[in-house]
Amino acid sequence: ITAVVSKSLDNFAAIMNFVIFPVFFLSGALYPVDNLPTILHWIAVANPFTYGVDLIKHSIAITQESTDFPLHVDALVLGAFSIVAIGFASWKFTQESTLATLINKLTGGKR
């Protein structure tokens, strides 16, 4: 999604660094989501990375108590987010201005 809305490669890199660090930090990869303060807990629940990290926890967990969410919740949230993200990116790439910009960048403006 970030690649679709960024205007240049430098802009993309800056946005990714600005977005990825807080998203990863609030994903539960470093500490349990349940230990977060209330506002950060709700941000983590809205974060799709949280469910990806939790799926990895399911693969190594012995009991359900060592994970944050049930397996079916992780799969449903990640599936829904993937559908929305792919749909948005597909719609954005089919817009004329985005498509023309992409073609110009790929061909070096020789069109």
mmCIF file of C-alpha atoms in Angstrom:
data_model
loop_
_atom_site.group_PDB
_atom_site.id
_atom_site.type_symbol
_atom_site.label_atom_id
_atom_site.label_comp_id
_atom_site.label_asym_id
_atom_site.label_seq_id
_atom_site.Cartn_x
_atom_site.Cartn_y
_atom_site.Cartn_z
ATOM 1 C CA ILE A 1 0.000 0.000 0.000
ATOM 2 C CA THR A 2 2.853 2.358 0.824
ATOM 3 C CA ALA A 3 4.468 1.830 -2.570
ATOM 4 C CA VAL A 4 1.255 2.799 -4.336
ATOM 5 C CA VAL A 5 0.929 6.167 -2.620
ATOM 6 C CA SER A 6 4.601 7.218 -2.490
ATOM 7 C CA LYS A 7 5.864 9.595 -5.155
ATOM 8 C CA SER A 8 9.517 8.515 -5.248
ATOM 9 C CA LEU A 9 11.823 5.777 -4.024
ATOM 10 C CA ASP A 10 13.289 8.081 -1.366
ATOM 11 C CA ASN A 11 9.798 8.977 -0.188
ATOM 12 C CA PHE A 12 8.923 5.270 -0.030
ATOM 13 C CA ALA A 13 11.988 4.480 2.098
ATOM 14 C CA ALA A 14 11.258 7.318 4.521
ATOM 15 C CA ILE A 15 7.616 6.322 4.876
ATOM 16 C CA MET A 16 8.522 2.680 5.423
ATOM 17 C CA ASN A 17 11.013 3.537 8.168
ATOM 18 C CA PHE A 18 8.498 5.864 9.808
ATOM 19 C CA VAL A 19 5.689 3.282 9.635
ATOM 20 C CA ILE A 20 7.433 -0.054 10.194
ATOM 21 C CA PHE A 21 9.152 0.774 13.499
ATOM 22 C CA PRO A 22 6.009 1.717 15.472
ATOM 23 C CA VAL A 23 3.970 -1.034 13.814
ATOM 24 C CA PHE A 24 6.566 -3.650 14.756
ATOM 25 C CA PHE A 25 7.025 -2.167 18.233
ATOM 26 C CA LEU A 26 3.275 -2.477 18.918
ATOM 27 C CA SER A 27 2.883 -5.926 17.350
ATOM 28 C CA GLY A 28 3.573 -7.987 20.445
ATOM 29 C CA ALA A 29 6.836 -9.356 19.068
ATOM 30 C CA LEU A 30 8.858 -7.837 21.900
ATOM 31 C CA TYR A 31 6.384 -8.180 24.779
ATOM 32 C CA PRO A 32 2.820 -9.442 25.347
ATOM 33 C CA VAL A 33 0.034 -7.220 24.050
ATOM 34 C CA ASP A 34 -1.875 -7.726 27.312
ATOM 35 C CA ASN A 35 0.863 -5.888 29.248
ATOM 36 C CA LEU A 36 0.406 -2.652 27.274
ATOM 37 C CA PRO A 37 -1.456 0.374 28.635
ATOM 38 C CA THR A 38 -5.080 0.540 27.494
ATOM 39 C CA ILE A 39 -4.648 2.984 24.580
ATOM 40 C CA LEU A 40 -1.600 1.126 23.239
ATOM 41 C CA HIS A 41 -3.408 -2.178 23.682
ATOM 42 C CA TRP A 42 -6.223 -0.999 21.410
ATOM 43 C CA ILE A 43 -3.719 0.289 18.845
ATOM 44 C CA ALA A 44 -2.020 -3.125 18.940
ATOM 45 C CA VAL A 45 -5.376 -4.862 18.436
ATOM 46 C CA ALA A 46 -5.933 -2.721 15.316
ATOM 47 C CA ASN A 47 -2.421 -3.529 14.036
ATOM 48 C CA PRO A 48 -2.376 -6.406 11.504
ATOM 49 C CA PHE A 49 1.256 -7.232 12.396
ATOM 50 C CA THR A 50 -0.001 -8.258 15.849
ATOM 51 C CA TYR A 51 -1.936 -11.137 14.314
ATOM 52 C CA GLY A 52 1.005 -12.238 12.166
ATOM 53 C CA VAL A 53 3.257 -12.310 15.217
ATOM 54 C CA ASP A 54 0.570 -14.213 17.105
ATOM 55 C CA LEU A 55 0.405 -16.828 14.319
ATOM 56 C CA ILE A 56 4.130 -17.378 14.759
ATOM 57 C CA LYS A 57 3.563 -17.713 18.513
ATOM 58 C CA HIS A 58 0.956 -20.409 17.780
ATOM 59 C CA SER A 59 3.541 -22.391 15.827
ATOM 60 C CA ILE A 60 5.893 -22.560 18.812
ATOM 61 C CA ALA A 61 3.438 -22.362 21.733
ATOM 62 C CA ILE A 62 2.614 -25.377 23.818
ATOM 63 C CA THR A 63 -0.603 -23.935 25.256
ATOM 64 C CA GLN A 64 -3.191 -21.405 24.099
ATOM 65 C CA GLU A 65 -2.380 -19.219 27.132
ATOM 66 C CA SER A 66 1.009 -18.252 25.669
ATOM 67 C CA THR A 67 -0.632 -16.571 22.665
ATOM 68 C CA ASP A 68 -2.648 -13.345 22.564
ATOM 69 C CA PHE A 69 -5.553 -14.392 20.310
ATOM 70 C CA PRO A 70 -7.167 -17.647 19.130
ATOM 71 C CA LEU A 71 -5.804 -19.104 15.903
ATOM 72 C CA HIS A 72 -9.019 -18.527 13.941
ATOM 73 C CA VAL A 73 -9.048 -14.826 14.913
ATOM 74 C CA ASP A 74 -5.476 -14.414 13.638
ATOM 75 C CA ALA A 75 -6.346 -16.080 10.334
ATOM 76 C CA LEU A 76 -9.562 -14.094 9.849
ATOM 77 C CA VAL A 77 -7.983 -10.712 10.608
ATOM 78 C CA LEU A 78 -4.972 -11.343 8.370
ATOM 79 C CA GLY A 79 -7.198 -12.644 5.577
ATOM 80 C CA ALA A 80 -9.510 -9.623 5.779
ATOM 81 C CA PHE A 81 -6.590 -7.189 5.907
ATOM 82 C CA SER A 82 -4.958 -8.880 2.908
ATOM 83 C CA ILE A 83 -8.146 -8.640 0.860
ATOM 84 C CA VAL A 84 -8.589 -4.951 1.694
ATOM 85 C CA ALA A 85 -4.909 -4.117 1.052
ATOM 86 C CA ILE A 86 -4.762 -5.972 -2.272
ATOM 87 C CA GLY A 87 -8.069 -4.431 -3.327
ATOM 88 C CA PHE A 88 -6.862 -0.913 -2.512
ATOM 89 C CA ALA A 89 -3.515 -1.421 -4.244
ATOM 90 C CA SER A 90 -5.213 -2.884 -7.332
ATOM 91 C CA TRP A 91 -7.673 0.004 -7.500
ATOM 92 C CA LYS A 92 -4.890 2.571 -7.026
ATOM 93 C CA PHE A 93 -2.704 0.997 -9.730
ATOM 94 C CA THR A 94 -5.568 1.055 -12.230
ATOM 95 C CA GLN A 95 -5.966 4.816 -11.897
ATOM 96 C CA GLU A 96 -4.620 6.585 -14.974
ATOM 97 C CA SER A 97 -2.198 8.927 -13.181
ATOM 98 C CA THR A 98 -0.614 6.144 -11.118
ATOM 99 C CA LEU A 99 -0.349 3.868 -14.135
ATOM 100 C CA ALA A 100 1.231 6.593 -16.281
ATOM 101 C CA THR A 101 3.735 7.448 -13.550
ATOM 102 C CA LEU A 102 4.648 3.787 -13.127
ATOM 103 C CA ILE A 103 5.136 3.301 -16.883
ATOM 104 C CA ASN A 104 7.297 6.436 -17.100
ATOM 105 C CA LYS A 105 9.485 5.254 -14.235
ATOM 106 C CA LEU A 106 9.869 1.768 -15.685
ATOM 107 C CA THR A 107 10.623 2.924 -19.221
ATOM 108 C CA GLY A 108 12.716 5.927 -18.251
ATOM 109 C CA GLY A 109 10.201 8.337 -19.816
ATOM 110 C CA LYS A 110 10.719 6.949 -23.351
ATOM 111 C CA ARG A 111 7.071 6.517 -24.100
#
